[in-house]
Short mmCIF file of N, CA, C and O in Angstrom, two decimals:
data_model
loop_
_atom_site.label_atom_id
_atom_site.label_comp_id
_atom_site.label_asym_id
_atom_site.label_seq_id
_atom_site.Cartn_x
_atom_site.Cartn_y
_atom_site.Cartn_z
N UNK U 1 89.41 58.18 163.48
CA UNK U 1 90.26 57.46 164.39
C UNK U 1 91.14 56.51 163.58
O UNK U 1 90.91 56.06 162.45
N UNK U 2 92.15 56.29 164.34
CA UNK U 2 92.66 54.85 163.33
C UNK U 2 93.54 54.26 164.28
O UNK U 2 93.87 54.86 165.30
N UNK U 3 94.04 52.80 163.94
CA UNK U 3 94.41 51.96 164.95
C UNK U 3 95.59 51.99 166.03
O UNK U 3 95.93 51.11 166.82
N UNK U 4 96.03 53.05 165.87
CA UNK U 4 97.12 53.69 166.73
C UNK U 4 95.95 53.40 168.34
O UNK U 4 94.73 53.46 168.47
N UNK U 5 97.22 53.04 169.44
CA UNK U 5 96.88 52.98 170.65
C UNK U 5 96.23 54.51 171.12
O UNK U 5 96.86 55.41 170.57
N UNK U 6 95.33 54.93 171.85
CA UNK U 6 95.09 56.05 172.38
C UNK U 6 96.24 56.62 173.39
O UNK U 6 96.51 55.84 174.30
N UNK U 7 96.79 57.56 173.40
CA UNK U 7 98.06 58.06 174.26
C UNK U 7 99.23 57.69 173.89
O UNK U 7 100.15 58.00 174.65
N UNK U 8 99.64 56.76 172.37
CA UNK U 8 100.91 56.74 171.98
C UNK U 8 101.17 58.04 171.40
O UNK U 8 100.22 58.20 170.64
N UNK U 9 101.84 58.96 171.33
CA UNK U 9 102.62 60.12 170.30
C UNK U 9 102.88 59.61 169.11
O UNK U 9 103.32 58.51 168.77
N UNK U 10 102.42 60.94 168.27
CA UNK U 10 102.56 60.35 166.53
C UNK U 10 104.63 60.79 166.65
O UNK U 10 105.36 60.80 167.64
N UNK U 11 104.82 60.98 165.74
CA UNK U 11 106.71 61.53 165.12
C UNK U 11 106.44 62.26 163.83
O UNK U 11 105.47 62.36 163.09
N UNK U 12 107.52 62.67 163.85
CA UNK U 12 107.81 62.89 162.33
C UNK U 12 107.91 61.99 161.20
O UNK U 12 107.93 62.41 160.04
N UNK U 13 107.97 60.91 161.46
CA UNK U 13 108.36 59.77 160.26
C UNK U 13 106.21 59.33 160.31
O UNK U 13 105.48 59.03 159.37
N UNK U 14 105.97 59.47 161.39
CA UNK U 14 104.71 59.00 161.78
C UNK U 14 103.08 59.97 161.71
O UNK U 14 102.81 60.17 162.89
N UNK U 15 102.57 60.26 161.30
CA UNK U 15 101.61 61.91 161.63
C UNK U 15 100.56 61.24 160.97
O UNK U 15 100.43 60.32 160.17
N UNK U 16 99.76 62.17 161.68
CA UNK U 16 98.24 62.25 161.39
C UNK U 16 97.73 62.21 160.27
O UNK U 16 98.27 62.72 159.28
N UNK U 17 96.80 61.70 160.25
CA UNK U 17 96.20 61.79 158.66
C UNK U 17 94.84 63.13 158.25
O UNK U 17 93.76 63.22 158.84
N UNK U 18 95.28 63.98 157.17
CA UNK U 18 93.60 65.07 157.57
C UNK U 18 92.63 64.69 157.36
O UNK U 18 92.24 63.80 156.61
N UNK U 19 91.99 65.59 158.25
CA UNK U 19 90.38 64.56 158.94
C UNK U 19 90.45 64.16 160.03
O UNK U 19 89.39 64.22 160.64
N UNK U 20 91.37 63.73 160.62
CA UNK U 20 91.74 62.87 161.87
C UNK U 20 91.13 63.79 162.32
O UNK U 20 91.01 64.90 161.81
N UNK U 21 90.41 63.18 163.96
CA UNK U 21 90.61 63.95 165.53
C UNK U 21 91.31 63.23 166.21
O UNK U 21 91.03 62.09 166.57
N UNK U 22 92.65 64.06 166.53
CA UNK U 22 93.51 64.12 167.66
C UNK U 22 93.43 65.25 169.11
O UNK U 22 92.54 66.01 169.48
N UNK U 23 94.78 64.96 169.65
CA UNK U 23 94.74 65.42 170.85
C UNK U 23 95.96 66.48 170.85
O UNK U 23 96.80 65.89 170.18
N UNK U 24 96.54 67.77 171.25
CA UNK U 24 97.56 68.44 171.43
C UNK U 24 97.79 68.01 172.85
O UNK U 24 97.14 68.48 173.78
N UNK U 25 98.63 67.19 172.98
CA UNK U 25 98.60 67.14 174.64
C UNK U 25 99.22 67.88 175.10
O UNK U 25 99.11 67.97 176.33
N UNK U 26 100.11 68.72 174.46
CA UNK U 26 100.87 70.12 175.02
C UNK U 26 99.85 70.97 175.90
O UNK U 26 99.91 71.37 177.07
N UNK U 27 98.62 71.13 174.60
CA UNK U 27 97.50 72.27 175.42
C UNK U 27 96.29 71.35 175.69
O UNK U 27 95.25 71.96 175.95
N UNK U 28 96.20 69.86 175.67
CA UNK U 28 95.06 69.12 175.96
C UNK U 28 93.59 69.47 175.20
O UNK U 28 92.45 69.34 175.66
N UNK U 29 93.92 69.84 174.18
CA UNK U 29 92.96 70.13 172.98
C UNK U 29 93.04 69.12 172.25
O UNK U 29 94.02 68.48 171.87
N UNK U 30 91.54 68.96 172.00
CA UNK U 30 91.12 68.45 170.98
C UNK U 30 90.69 68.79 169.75
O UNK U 30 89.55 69.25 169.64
N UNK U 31 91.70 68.59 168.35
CA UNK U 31 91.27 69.63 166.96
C UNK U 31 91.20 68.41 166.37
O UNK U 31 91.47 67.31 166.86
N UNK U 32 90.69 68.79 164.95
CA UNK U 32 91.16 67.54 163.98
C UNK U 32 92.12 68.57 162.99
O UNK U 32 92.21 69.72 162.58
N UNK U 33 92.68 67.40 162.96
CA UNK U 33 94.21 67.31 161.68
C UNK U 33 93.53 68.25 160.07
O UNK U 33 92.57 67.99 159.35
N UNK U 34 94.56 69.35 160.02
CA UNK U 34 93.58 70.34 158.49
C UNK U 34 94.74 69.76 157.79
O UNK U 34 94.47 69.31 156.68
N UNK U 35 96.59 69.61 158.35
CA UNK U 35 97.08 69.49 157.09
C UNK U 35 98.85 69.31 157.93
O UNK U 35 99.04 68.67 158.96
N UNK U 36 99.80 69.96 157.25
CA UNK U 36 100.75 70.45 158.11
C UNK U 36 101.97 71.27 157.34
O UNK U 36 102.35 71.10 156.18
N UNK U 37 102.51 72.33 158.43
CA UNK U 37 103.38 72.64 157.26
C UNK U 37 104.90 72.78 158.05
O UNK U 37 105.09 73.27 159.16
N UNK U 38 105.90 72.18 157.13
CA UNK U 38 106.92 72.68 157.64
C UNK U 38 107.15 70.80 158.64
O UNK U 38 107.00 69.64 158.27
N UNK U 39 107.47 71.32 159.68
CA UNK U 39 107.68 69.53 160.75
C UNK U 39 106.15 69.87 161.48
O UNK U 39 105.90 68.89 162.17
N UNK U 40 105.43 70.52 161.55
CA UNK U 40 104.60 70.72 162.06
C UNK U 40 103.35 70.47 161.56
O UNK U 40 103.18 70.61 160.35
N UNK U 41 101.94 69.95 162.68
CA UNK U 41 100.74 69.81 162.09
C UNK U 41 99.86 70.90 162.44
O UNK U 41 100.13 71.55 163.45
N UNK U 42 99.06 71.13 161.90
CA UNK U 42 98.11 72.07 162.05
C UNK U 42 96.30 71.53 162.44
O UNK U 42 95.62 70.84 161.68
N UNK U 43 96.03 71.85 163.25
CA UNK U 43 94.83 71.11 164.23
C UNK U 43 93.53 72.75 163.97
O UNK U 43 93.62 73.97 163.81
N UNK U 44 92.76 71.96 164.06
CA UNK U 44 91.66 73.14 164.00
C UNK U 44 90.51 72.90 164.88
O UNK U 44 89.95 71.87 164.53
N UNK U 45 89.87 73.51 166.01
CA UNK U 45 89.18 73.17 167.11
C UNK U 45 87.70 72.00 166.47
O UNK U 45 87.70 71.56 165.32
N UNK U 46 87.27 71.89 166.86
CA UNK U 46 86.00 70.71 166.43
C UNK U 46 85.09 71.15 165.71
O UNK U 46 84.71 70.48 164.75
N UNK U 47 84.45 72.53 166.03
CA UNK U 47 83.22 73.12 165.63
C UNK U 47 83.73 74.72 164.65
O UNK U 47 83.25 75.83 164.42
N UNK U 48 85.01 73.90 164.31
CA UNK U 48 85.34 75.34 163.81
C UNK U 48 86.02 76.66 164.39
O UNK U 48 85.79 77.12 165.51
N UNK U 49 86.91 77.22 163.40
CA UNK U 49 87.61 77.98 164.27
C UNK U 49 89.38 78.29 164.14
O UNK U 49 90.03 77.50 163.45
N UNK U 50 90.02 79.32 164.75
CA UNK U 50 91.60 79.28 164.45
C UNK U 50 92.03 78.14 164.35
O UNK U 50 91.43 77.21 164.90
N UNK U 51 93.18 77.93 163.60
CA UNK U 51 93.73 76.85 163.91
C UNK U 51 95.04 77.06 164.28
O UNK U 51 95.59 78.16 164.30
N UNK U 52 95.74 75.52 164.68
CA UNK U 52 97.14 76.06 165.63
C UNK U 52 98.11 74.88 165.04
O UNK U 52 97.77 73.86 164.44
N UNK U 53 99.50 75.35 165.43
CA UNK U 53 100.16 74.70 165.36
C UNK U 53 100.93 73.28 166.00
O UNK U 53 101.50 73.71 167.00
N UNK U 54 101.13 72.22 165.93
CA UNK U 54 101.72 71.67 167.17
C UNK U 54 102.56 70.45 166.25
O UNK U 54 102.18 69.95 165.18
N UNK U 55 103.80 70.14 167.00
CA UNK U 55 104.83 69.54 167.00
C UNK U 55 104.15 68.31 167.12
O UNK U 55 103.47 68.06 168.12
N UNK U 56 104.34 67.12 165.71
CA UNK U 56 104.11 65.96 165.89
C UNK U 56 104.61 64.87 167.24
O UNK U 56 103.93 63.89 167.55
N UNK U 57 105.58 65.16 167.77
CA UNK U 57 105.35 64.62 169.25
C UNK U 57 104.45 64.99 170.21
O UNK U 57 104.42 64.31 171.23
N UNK U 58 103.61 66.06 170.07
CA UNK U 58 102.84 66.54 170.97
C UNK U 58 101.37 65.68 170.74
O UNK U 58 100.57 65.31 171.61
N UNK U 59 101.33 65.50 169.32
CA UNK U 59 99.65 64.93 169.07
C UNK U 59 99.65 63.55 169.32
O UNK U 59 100.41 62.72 168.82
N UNK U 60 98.79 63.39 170.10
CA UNK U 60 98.05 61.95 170.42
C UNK U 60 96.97 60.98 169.74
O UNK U 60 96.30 60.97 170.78
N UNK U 61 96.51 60.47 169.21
CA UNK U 61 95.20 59.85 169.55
C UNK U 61 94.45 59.84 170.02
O UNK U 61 94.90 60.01 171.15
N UNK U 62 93.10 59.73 170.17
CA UNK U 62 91.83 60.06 170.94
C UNK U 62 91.14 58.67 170.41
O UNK U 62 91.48 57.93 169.48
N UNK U 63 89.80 58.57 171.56
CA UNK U 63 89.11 57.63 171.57
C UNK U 63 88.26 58.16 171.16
O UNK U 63 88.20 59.39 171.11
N UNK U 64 87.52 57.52 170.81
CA UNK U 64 85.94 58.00 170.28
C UNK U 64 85.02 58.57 171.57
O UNK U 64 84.28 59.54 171.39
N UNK U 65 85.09 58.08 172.57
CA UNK U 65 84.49 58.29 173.45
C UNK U 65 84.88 59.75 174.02
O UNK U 65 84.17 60.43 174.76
N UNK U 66 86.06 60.05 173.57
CA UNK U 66 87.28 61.15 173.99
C UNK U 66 86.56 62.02 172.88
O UNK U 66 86.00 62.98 173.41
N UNK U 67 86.43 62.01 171.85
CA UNK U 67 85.68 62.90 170.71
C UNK U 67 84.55 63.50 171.33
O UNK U 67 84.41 64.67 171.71
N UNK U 68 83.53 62.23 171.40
CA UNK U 68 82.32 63.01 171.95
C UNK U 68 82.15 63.62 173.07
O UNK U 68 81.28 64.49 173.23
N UNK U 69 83.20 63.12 174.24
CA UNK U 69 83.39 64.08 175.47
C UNK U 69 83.66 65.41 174.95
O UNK U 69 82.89 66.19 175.50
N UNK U 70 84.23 65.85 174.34
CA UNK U 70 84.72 66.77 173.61
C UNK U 70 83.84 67.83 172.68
O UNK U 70 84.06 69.04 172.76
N UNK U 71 82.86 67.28 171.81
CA UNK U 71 82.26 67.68 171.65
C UNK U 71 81.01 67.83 172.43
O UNK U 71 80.11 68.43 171.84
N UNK U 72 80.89 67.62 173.01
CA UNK U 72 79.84 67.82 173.95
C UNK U 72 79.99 68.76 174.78
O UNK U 72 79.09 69.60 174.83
N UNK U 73 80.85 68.86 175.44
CA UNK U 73 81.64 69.86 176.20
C UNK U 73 81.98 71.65 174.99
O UNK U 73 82.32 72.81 175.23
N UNK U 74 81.73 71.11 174.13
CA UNK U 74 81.67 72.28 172.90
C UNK U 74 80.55 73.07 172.83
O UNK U 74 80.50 74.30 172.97
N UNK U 75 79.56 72.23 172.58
CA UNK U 75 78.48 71.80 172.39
C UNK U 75 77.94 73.25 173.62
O UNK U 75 77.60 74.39 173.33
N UNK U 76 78.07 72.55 175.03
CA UNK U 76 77.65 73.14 176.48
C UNK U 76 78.20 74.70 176.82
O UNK U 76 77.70 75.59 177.51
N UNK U 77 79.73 74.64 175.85
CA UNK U 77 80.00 76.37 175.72
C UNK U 77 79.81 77.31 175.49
O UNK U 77 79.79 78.32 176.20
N UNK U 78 79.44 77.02 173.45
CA UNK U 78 78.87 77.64 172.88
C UNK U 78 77.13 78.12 173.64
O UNK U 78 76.77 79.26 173.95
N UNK U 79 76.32 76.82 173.76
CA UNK U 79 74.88 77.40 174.17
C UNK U 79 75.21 78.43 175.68
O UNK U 79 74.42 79.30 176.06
N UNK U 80 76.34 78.16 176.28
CA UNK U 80 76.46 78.91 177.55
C UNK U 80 76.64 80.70 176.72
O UNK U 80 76.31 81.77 177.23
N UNK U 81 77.04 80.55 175.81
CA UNK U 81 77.27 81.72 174.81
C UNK U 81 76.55 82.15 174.54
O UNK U 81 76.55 83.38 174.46
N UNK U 82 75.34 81.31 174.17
CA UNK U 82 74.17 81.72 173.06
C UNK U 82 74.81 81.29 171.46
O UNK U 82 74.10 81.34 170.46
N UNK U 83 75.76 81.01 171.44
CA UNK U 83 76.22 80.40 170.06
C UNK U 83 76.15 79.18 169.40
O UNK U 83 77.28 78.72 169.24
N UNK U 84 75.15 78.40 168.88
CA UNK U 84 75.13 76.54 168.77
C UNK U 84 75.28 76.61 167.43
O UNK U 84 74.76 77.34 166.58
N UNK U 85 76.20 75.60 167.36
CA UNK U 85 77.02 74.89 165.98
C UNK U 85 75.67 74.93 164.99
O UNK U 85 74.54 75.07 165.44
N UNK U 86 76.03 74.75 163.31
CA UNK U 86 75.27 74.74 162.87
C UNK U 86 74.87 73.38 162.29
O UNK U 86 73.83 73.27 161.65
#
């Protein structure tokens, strides 16, 4: 996390740092930050997995509380799968 308000938009002059967990609010995903290429960042789901592209106006900030909702909700998919993180 870092001290950015939750729900301000990063920019281009402005972006994520990797490692971060942010938000795509385009698709309301939650990835963390792998890197970026081009004007664009690249987000990768929580527990692993494709990763995607999204336009630094699109990514948000998340709360911590917003993380673990998140993972938890991951968490409840996968076992609905039969698949749990390792």
């Amino acid at each position: 996390m870092t001290d950015e308000v939750a729900g301000q938009p990063y920019t281009e002059n402005r972006r994520p740092e990797v490692g971060e967990t942010v938000r795509d609010a385009r698709l309301g995903r939650i990835g963390v930050v792998m890197g970026g290429i081009g004007p664009y960042v690249q987000l990768r789901p929580l527990y692993g997995g494709r990763e995607w592209d999204v336009a630094p106006e699109h990514v948000e900030p998340v709360t911590v509380l917003e993380v673990l909702s998140a993972r938890v909700a991951e968490v409840n998919e996968r076992s609905r799968k039969g698949v749990l993180p390792d």
